[in-house]
PDB file of C-alpha atoms in Angstrom:
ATOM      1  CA  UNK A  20       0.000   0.000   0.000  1.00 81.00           C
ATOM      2  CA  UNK A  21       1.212   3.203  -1.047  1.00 86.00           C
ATOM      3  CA  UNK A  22       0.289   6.947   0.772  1.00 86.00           C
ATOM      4  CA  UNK A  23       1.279  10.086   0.584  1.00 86.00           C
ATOM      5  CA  UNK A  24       3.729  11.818   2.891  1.00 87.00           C
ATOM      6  CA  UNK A  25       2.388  14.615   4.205  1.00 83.00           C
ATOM      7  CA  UNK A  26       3.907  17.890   6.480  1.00 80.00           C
ATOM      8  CA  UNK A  27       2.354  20.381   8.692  1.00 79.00           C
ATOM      9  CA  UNK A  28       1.793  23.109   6.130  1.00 74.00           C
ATOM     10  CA  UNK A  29      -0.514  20.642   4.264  1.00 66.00           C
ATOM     11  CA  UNK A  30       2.302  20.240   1.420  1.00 71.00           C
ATOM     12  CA  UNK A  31       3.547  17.094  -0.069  1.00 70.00           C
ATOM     13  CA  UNK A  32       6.517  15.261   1.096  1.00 70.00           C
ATOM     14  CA  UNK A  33       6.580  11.883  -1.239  1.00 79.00           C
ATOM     15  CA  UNK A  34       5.379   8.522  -1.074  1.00 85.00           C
ATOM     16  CA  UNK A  35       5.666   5.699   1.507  1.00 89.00           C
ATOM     17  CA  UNK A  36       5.206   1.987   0.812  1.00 89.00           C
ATOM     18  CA  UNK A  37       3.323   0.765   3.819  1.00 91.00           C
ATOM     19  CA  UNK A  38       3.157  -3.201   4.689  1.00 89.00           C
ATOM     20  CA  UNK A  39       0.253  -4.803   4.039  1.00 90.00           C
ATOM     21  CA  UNK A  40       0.534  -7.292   6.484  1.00 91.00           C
ATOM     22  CA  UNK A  41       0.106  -4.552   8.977  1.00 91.00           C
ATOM     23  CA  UNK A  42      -1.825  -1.874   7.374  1.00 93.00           C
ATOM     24  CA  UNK A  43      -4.037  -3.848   4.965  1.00 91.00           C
ATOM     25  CA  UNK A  44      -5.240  -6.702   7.284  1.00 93.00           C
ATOM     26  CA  UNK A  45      -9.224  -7.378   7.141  1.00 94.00           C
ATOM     27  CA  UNK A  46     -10.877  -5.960  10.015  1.00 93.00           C
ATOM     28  CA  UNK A  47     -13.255  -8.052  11.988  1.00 95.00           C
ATOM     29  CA  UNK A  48     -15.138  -6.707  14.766  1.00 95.00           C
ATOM     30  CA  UNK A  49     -15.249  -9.646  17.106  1.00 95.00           C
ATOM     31  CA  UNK A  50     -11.187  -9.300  17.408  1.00 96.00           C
ATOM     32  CA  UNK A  51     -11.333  -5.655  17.948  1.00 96.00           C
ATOM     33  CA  UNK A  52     -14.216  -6.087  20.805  1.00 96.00           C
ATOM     34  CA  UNK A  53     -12.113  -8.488  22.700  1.00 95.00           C
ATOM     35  CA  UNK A  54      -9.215  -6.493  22.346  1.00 96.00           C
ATOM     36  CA  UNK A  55     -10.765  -3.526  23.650  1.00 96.00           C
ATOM     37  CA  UNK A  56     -12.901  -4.846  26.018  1.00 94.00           C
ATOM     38  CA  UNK A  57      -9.830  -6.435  27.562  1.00 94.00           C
ATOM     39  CA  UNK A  58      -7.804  -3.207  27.532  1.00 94.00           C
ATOM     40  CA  UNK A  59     -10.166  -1.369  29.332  1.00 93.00           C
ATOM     41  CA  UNK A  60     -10.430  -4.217  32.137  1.00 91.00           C
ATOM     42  CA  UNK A  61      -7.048  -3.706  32.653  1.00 89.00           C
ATOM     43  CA  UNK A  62      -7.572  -0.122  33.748  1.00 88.00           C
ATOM     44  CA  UNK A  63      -9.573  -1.124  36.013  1.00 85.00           C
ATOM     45  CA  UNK A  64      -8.636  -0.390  39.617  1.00 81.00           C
ATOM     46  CA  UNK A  65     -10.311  -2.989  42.371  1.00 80.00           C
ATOM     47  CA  UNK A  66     -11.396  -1.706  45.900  1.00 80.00           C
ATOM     48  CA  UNK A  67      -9.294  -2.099  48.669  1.00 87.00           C
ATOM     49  CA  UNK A  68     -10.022  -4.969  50.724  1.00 89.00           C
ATOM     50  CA  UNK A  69     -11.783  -4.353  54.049  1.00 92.00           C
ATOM     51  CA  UNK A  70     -11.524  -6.323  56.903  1.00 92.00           C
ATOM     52  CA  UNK A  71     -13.943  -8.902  57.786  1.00 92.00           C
ATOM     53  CA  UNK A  72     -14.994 -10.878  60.536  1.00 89.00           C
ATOM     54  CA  UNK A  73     -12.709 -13.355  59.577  1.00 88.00           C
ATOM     55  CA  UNK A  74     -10.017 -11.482  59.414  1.00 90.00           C
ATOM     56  CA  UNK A  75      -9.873  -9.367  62.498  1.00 91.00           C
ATOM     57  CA  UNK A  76      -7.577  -9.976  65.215  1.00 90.00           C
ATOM     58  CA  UNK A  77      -9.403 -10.094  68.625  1.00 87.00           C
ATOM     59  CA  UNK A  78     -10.392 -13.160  70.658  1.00 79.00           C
ATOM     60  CA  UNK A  79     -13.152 -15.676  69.819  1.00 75.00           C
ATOM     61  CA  UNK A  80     -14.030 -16.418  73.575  1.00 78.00           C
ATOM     62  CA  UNK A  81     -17.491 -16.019  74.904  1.00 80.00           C
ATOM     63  CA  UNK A  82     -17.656 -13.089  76.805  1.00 77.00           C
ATOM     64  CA  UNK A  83     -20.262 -13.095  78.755  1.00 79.00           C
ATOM     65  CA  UNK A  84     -23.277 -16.014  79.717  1.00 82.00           C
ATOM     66  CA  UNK A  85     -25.886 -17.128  77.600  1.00 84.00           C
ATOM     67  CA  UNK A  86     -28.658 -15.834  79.712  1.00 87.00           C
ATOM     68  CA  UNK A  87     -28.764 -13.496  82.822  1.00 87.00           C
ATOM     69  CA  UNK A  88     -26.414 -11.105  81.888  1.00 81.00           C
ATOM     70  CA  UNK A  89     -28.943  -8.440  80.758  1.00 80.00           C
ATOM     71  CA  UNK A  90     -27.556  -8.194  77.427  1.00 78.00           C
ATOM     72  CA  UNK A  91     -27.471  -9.904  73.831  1.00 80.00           C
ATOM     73  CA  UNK A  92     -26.149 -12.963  73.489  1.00 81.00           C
ATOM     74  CA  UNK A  93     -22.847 -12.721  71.445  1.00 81.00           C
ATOM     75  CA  UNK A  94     -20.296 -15.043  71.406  1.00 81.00           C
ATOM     76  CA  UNK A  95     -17.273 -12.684  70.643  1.00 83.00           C
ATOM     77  CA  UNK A  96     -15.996  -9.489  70.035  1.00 85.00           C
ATOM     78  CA  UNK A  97     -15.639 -10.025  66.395  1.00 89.00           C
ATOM     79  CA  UNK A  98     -19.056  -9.348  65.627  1.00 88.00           C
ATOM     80  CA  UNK A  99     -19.932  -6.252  63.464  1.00 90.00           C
ATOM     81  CA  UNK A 100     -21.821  -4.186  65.877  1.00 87.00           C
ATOM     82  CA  UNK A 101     -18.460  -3.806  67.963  1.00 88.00           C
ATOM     83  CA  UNK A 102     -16.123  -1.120  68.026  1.00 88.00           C
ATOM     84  CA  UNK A 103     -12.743  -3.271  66.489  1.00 88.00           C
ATOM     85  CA  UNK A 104     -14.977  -5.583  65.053  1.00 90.00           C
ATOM     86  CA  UNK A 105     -15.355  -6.575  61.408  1.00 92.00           C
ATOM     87  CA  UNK A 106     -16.922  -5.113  58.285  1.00 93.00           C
ATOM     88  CA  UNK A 107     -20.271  -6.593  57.328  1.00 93.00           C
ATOM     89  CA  UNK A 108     -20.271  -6.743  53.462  1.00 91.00           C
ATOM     90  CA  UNK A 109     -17.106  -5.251  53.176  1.00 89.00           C
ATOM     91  CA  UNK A 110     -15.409  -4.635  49.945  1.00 90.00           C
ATOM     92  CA  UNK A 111     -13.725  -7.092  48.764  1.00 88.00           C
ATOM     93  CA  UNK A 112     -10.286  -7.598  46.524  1.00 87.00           C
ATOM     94  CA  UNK A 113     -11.402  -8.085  42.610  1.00 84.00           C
ATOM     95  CA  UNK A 114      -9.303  -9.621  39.803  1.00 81.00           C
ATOM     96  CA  UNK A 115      -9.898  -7.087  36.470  1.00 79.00           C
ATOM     97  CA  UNK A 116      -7.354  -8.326  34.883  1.00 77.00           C
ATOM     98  CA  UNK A 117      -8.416 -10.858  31.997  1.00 83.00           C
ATOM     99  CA  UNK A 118      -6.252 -12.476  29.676  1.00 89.00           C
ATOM    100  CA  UNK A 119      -6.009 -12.762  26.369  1.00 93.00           C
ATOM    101  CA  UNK A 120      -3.492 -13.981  24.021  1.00 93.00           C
ATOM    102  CA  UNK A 121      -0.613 -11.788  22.323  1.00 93.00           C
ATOM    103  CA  UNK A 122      -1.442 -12.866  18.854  1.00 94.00           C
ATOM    104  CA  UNK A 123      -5.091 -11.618  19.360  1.00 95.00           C
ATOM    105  CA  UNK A 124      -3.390  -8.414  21.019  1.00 94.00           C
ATOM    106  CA  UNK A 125      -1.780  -8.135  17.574  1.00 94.00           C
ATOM    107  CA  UNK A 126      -4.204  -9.397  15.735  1.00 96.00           C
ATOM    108  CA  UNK A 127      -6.159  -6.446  16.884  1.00 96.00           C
ATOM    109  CA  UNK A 128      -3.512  -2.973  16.809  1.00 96.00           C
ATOM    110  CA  UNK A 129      -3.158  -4.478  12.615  1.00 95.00           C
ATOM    111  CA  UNK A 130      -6.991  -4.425  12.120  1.00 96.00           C
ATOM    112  CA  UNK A 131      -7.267  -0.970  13.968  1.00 96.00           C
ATOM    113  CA  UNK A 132      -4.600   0.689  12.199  1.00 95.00           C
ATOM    114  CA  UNK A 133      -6.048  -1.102   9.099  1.00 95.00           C
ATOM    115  CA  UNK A 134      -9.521   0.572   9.776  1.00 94.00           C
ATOM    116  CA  UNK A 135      -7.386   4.367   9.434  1.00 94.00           C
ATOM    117  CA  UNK A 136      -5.919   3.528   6.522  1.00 92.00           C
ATOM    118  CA  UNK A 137      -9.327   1.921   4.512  1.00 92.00           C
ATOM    119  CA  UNK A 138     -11.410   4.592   5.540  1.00 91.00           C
ATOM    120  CA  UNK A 139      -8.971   7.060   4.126  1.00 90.00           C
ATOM    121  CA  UNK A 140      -8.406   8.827   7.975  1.00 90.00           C
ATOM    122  CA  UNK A 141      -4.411   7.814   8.087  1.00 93.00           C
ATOM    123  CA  UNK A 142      -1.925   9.976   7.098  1.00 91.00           C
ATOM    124  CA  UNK A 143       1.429   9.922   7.498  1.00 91.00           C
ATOM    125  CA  UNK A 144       4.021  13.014   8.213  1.00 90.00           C
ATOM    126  CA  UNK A 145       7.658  13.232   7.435  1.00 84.00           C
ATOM    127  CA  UNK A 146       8.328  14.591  11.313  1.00 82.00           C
ATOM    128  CA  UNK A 147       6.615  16.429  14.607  1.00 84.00           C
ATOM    129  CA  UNK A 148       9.429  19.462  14.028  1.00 80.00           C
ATOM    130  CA  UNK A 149       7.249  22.532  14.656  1.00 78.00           C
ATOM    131  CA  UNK A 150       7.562  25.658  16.668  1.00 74.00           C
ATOM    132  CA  UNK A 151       6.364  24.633  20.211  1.00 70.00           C
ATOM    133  CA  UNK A 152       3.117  27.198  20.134  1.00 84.00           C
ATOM    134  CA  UNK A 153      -0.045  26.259  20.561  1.00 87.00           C
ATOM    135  CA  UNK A 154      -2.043  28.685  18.393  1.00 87.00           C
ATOM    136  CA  UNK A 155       0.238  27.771  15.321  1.00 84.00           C
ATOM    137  CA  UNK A 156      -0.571  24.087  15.826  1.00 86.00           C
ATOM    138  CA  UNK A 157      -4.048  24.234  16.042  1.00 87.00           C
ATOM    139  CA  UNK A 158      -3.844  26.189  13.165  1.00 86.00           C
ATOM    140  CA  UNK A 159      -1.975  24.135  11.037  1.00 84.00           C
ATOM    141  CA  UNK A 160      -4.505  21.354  12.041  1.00 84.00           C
ATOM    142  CA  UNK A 161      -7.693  23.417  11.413  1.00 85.00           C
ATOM    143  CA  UNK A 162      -6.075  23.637   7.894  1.00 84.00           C
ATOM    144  CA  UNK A 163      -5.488  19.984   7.317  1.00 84.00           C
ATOM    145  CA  UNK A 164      -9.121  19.544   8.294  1.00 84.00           C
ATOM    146  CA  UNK A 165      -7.965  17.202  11.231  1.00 87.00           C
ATOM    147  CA  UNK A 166     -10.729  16.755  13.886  1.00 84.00           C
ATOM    148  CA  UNK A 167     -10.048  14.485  17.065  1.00 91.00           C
ATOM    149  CA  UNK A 168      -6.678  13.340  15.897  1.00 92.00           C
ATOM    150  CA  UNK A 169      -4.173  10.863  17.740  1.00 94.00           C
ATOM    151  CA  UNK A 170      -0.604  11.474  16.822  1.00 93.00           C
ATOM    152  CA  UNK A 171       2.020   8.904  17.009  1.00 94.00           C
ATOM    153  CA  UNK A 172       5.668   9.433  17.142  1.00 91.00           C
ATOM    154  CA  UNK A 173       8.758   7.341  16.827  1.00 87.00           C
ATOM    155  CA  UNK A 174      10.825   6.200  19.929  1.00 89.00           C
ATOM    156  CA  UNK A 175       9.817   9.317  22.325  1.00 89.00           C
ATOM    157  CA  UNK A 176       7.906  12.104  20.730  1.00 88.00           C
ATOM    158  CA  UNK A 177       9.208  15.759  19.330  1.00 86.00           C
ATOM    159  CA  UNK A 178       9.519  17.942  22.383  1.00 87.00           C
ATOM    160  CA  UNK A 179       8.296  20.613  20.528  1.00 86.00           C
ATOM    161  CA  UNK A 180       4.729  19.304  18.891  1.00 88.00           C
ATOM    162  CA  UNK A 181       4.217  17.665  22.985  1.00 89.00           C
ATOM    163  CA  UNK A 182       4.818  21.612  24.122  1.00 88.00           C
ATOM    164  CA  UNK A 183       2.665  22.719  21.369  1.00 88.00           C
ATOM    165  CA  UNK A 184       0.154  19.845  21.577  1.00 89.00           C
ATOM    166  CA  UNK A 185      -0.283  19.875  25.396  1.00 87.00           C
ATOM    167  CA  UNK A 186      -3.403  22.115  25.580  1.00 86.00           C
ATOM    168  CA  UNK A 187      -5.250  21.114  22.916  1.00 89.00           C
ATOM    169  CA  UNK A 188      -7.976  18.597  23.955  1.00 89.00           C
ATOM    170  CA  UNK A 189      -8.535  17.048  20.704  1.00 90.00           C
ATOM    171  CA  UNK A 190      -4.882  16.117  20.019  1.00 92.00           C
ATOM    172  CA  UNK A 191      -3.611  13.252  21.747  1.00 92.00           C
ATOM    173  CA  UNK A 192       0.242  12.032  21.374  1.00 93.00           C
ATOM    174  CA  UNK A 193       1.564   8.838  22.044  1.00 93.00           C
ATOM    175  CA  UNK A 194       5.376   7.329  21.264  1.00 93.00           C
ATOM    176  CA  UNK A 195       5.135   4.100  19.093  1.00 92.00           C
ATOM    177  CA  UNK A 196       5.443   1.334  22.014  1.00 93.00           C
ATOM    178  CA  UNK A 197       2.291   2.839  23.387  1.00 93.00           C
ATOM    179  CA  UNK A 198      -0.041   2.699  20.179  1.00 94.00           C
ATOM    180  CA  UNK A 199      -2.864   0.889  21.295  1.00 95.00           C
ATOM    181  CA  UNK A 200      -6.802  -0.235  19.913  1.00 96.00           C
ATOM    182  CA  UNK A 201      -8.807   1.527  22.109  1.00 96.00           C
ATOM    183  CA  UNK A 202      -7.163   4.928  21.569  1.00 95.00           C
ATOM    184  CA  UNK A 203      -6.982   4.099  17.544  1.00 96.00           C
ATOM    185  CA  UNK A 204     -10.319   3.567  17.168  1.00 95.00           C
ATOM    186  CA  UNK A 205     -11.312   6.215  19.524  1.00 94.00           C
ATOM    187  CA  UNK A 206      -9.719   8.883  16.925  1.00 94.00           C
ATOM    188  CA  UNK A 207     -10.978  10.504  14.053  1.00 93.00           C
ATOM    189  CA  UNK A 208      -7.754  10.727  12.468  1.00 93.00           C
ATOM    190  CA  UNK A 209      -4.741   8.757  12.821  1.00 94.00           C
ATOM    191  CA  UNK A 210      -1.184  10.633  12.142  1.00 93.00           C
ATOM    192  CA  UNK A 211       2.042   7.991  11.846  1.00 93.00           C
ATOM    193  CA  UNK A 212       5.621   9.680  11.294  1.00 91.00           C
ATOM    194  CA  UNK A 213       7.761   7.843   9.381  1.00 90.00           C
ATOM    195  CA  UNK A 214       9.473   6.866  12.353  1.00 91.00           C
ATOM    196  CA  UNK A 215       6.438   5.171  13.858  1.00 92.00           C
ATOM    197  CA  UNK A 216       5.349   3.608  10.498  1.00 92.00           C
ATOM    198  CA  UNK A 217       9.262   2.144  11.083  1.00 92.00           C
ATOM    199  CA  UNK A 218       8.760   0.976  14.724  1.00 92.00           C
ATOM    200  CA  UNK A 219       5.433  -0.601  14.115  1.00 93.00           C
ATOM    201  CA  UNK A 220       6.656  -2.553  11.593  1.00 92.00           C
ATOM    202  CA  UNK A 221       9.311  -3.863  13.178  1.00 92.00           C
ATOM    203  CA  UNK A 222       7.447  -4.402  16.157  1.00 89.00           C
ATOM    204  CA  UNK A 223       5.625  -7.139  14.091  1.00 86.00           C
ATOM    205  CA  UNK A 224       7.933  -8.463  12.037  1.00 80.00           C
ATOM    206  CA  UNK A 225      10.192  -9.048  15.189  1.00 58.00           C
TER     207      UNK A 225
END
């Protein structure tokens, strides 16, 4: 697959020959559901565990007799309604994390950035190099008609477009290693630099 290389100033840069065993691959939504699904299960942050009456230190003698005593008839100081005691219904430790296998995790990052580049939405730039100001970046993007866009760099992103790029809530920069589904398909627009066409190539044919 061949695409244009494109630059900030919405000028031409050349061509790029993109693999199609990464950027042409079918897509099928039941892969790109389970990847998704499983990367936002691991964001998921569990409660901290309470403790219960199980798991509260204090003694499990009978305090006080069965009858006579004027009062109800525990049988230790575990019980709920005491001060020390333990949490009735407490929260509990969950596991979020689900697994799912690496070729399905790869499986799915080829099918979303194969979704970009069917549906005409991925471009690629020869580099981030711009003047680190925000008003000149959001205007350069206003020009390239570039709505919610997520922008991915090489090893670590340009300094300068992640000064320029930091207040602008519809831009959203990542460095190649963390390309992921959910925030693919969550875009409108997906912008590769050479350098992360590069890296994610290699990351698959590794």
């Amino acid at each position: 697959m061949k695409i244009k290389v494109q630059t900030l100033d919405a000028t031409g840069n050349g061509d790029i020959e993109l693999n199609d065993a990464v950027f042409a691959v079918e897509p099928r939504a039941d892969v790109l559901h389970r990847v998704v699904t499983w990367q936002l299960e691991k964001r998921r942050a569990t409660a901290r565990g309470t403790r219960e009456r199980s798991d509260v230190a204090r003694t499990g003698k009978k305090f006080g007799r069965q009858k006579g005593g004027g009062t109800a008839r525990h049988g230790d100081r575990r019980a709920p309604v005491f001060i020390g005691g333990g949490k009735a219904h407490g929260a509990r430790v969950r596991d979020f994390n689900p697994s799912l296998n690496k070729k399905i995790r790869a499986l799915g990052l080829k099918m979303a950035l194969s979704t970009h580049a069917k549906a005409g939405s991925l471009v690629v730039m020869d580099n981030l190099t711009i003047d680190a100001k925000t008003s000149a970046l959001k205007g350069s993007f206003e020009k390239l008609g570039f709505g919610r866009t997520l922008v991915i760099d090489g090893d670590t992103v340009e300094t300068s477009f992640a000064l320029a790029a930091g207040n602008l809530h519809q831009i959203n920069v990542l460095p190649a290693i963390g390309a992921n589904v959910y925030d693919i398909l969550k875009s409108d627009t997906l912008v590769l630099t050479r350098a992360a066409v590069e890296k994610l190539e290699a990351r698959f044919n590794g």
